[in-house]
Amino acid sequence: MKISLNWLREYIQFDLTPQEIAEYLTDCGLEVDGIEEFETVKGGLKGLVVGEVLTCEAHPDSDHLHITTVNIGGESPLHLVCGAANVAQGQKVIVATIGTVLYSGNESFTIKKSKIRGELSEGMICAEDEIGIGTSHDGIMVLADDAVPGMKAADYFNLPVDYIFEIGLTPNRSDAMSHMGVAQELHAVLHTHGIPCSGLRHPNTGDFIPNAKKNPISITIENSTDCPRYTGLSFENVTVKESPEWLKNRLLSIGIRPINNVVDITQFVMFEMGQPLHAFDASRIKGNEVIIKNLPEGTLFKTLDGGEVKLSAHDLMICDAEGGMCIAGVYGGLDSGVTEKTKSVFLESAYFNPVSVRKTSKRHHLKTDAAFRYERGTDPELALYATRRAAHLIQELTGAAIVSEIIDVYPKCIEPRKVKLSLPEVNQVAGKEIPFNEISTILLLLGMEVNAVGEEDLLVTVPHNRVDVTRSIDLIEDILRIYGYNNIEIPEKISYQLPKRNATSSAEIRKKIAGYLVNSGYFEVMNNSLTKEAYTEKFSFINSEKTVKLLNPLSNELGVMRQTMLFSLLENIAYNINNKNHNLRLFEYGNIYEKDASENADVTERYKEYPKLALAVSGKFGDEQWNQTSREMDFYDMKNSLENIFVKLHIPTSSMIMEYAADEMFLQNMTVKIGGEQLLVAGEVHPKILKQFDIKKKVYFAEMSMDVLQRHISRKAVQCKEIPIFPSVKRDLALVIDTSIHYAELEKIAYKYGSKLLKQVSLFDVYEGDKIESGKKSYAMQFILQHDSKTLTEEEITKIINKLIDAFEKEAGAKLR
């Protein structure tokens, strides 16, 4: 947002440099991103000086050029060749010295020393259009006799110098979206810090005296929810013309193009006070009535710029007896605007529902300065004041007569918010004691009403335009930013209490898993929860009935909420492969979203989101080394990562049920359930899906439910014990079993019957072939036995192994090979 220094000085006087003002504004929360010097005349008349023509003679080789000598206050006069017919000895003129840059529209040229038809010319005597302060080119500009040679042209014409502050305004500070709002903030800061400044001066509304007490145009509000207040005022005998220079310069300084005096006044008041206004050509209001209502879905409306929009039934409209004239708070209509032919004007000043304006602006992609303010929240009490201010200016600049009283339709008065503030809480948050009087003064300077409630409490009435102040902590923030954070001393002693951490909280679990994955070579990625609607159409395993669609998507690429994290990770992989990064191990925390489309679904519970952890691997396990070759990663690399996560979280894999299948998403997938709940699904992504992303390598993907994972984490405390000093013993068994039996079943049997001395079980070979009968396979398993307090004897080892063999035969039908 742009704020003009000269404009600001109309409401508060001070003796500070632009840089000092920027520091004070930034310190109070209105961060100044930059300062620019504004030139009412392009180039600022730099290099232009007043000169006196000492001599003027005809050029010997030209019938229209003159050779002159001009005194510009230097040691010697300049020799200038001039082509103007009106140049004469004794004149005071404007001279462009060597090096001066003159502008003509978007083009520029630099004055250089040159010879014109053999005669030296050390500059140029200028016409008013050549320096940008007029349009005449009939001859050179002749100044008054009292002009002093050598005076800078900018000083002679009293050219104002202005500085423009670019303020990075946060969306919650709607109160500071005007010069008056910024002036109030600056006044509060300067007054609090004892910097000399004037009192705050409010815009002049003049004497409001209507010429006739009649209301030629009636106002009706049919939708008071979206338009709680609407005021209108009628004018006649309006002369629409170009605005005066002061008004044009005010608008130009903040980047607004002047149009005509009536429209410029509405713009001026909006940037002055923060209240948007709209001027209608009253003669075009059919039926002499203004109706604020919604029009039927699909109604076509022509906007001020000649475009056409198809209205939603939720769009609030300003209508006359026959149809829409304006999209309320957003955009004017083509057929109701003020033109040079306008003689009567109806002025609108209203308060519109911020949510309604924002949705309409977003729906039709219409971004205007009015919508920018309405959607952040304007002050309903400002509507009347802004009308009076604009009426004063319209009378002054157009010669118009007010022919009605202000019609103020305000069905239900919006009461200001009241917030209770505890003084001990202020001091506790601040870290120091701020005097009661200083707190009250700061709040009063910010336009709030303060009433004492008891000895240590205040009841603060908050202005309507302070939509960001809803709690006591918001008031404390206001107090501290005006008081100055730099005035809060750093204490000599800082106390800190370590927070009690819950090891099984979702944040701690995520941190632990992320730490393991990063140390294992994975990279964490973060993707948008919004994704392409086209994915729903392309892949049948995405349930379109459960898709959550956005009503006003930013683009077609971000139209729906994701039902799986697969697509975003595939986009990451495709991007990396295209950038020559082929070996990838990625993980992401995020949510997936679904809706219950059934008729019986409760509206409050229709939309659901589920936290997930997704893994994706592709390419080789590592780079080639001189002493080792790399290998392609496979499903078991990712499965190993998942199992290690379970180990770290003390989730026993023996309690999990694993099912294997194939579907449209995976060539082969593994579904893991625990306690009857699906924990994760993992597998090799189907080539048909990879083809859509132009990925030619194999990709393995897993998606795990963080909710289910957290419910099954062991709450048992980790116990530590000494490392055994006695040796362990290894024994191997080769078992012939049915092909339907999985290793997990054998591992479970081993730990069940192997006694406490069995420390570890592992599978080191699998064989299926002609050496054993059909339908069978051979598992070679290793068992590690160890006693904590002695060395195991052969007899004890044999007893345990025999017990395991019997258990395998009884429970799994296994035989020794």
XYZ file of C-alpha atoms in Angstrom, residues 217 279-290 304 318-325 333-346:
36
model
C -34.095 8.306 -5.229
C -20.911 7.500 -7.908
C -23.839 6.675 -10.222
C -25.236 8.794 -13.031
C -28.618 9.484 -11.377
C -30.355 9.930 -14.726
C -29.573 6.292 -15.552
C -31.151 4.875 -12.379
C -34.398 3.380 -13.704
C -37.470 4.007 -11.587
C -35.486 6.325 -9.301
C -34.943 3.502 -6.839
C -31.851 1.676 -5.599
C -17.363 -0.900 -16.227
C -26.836 -2.771 -6.451
C -29.898 -2.644 -8.719
C -32.436 -0.211 -10.058
C -36.006 -1.026 -11.043
C -34.880 -2.917 -14.152
C -31.651 -4.726 -13.233
C -28.119 -4.643 -11.879
C -26.069 -1.458 -11.850
C -21.460 -1.367 -14.240
C -21.015 -0.107 -17.773
C -24.386 1.636 -18.018
C -24.520 3.542 -14.724
C -21.113 5.221 -14.423
C -20.380 8.939 -14.410
C -19.312 10.452 -17.753
C -18.660 13.972 -19.067
C -22.363 14.197 -19.978
C -23.517 13.475 -16.430
C -25.488 16.287 -14.794
C -26.948 14.503 -11.760
C -25.152 12.105 -9.432
C -26.212 9.585 -6.799
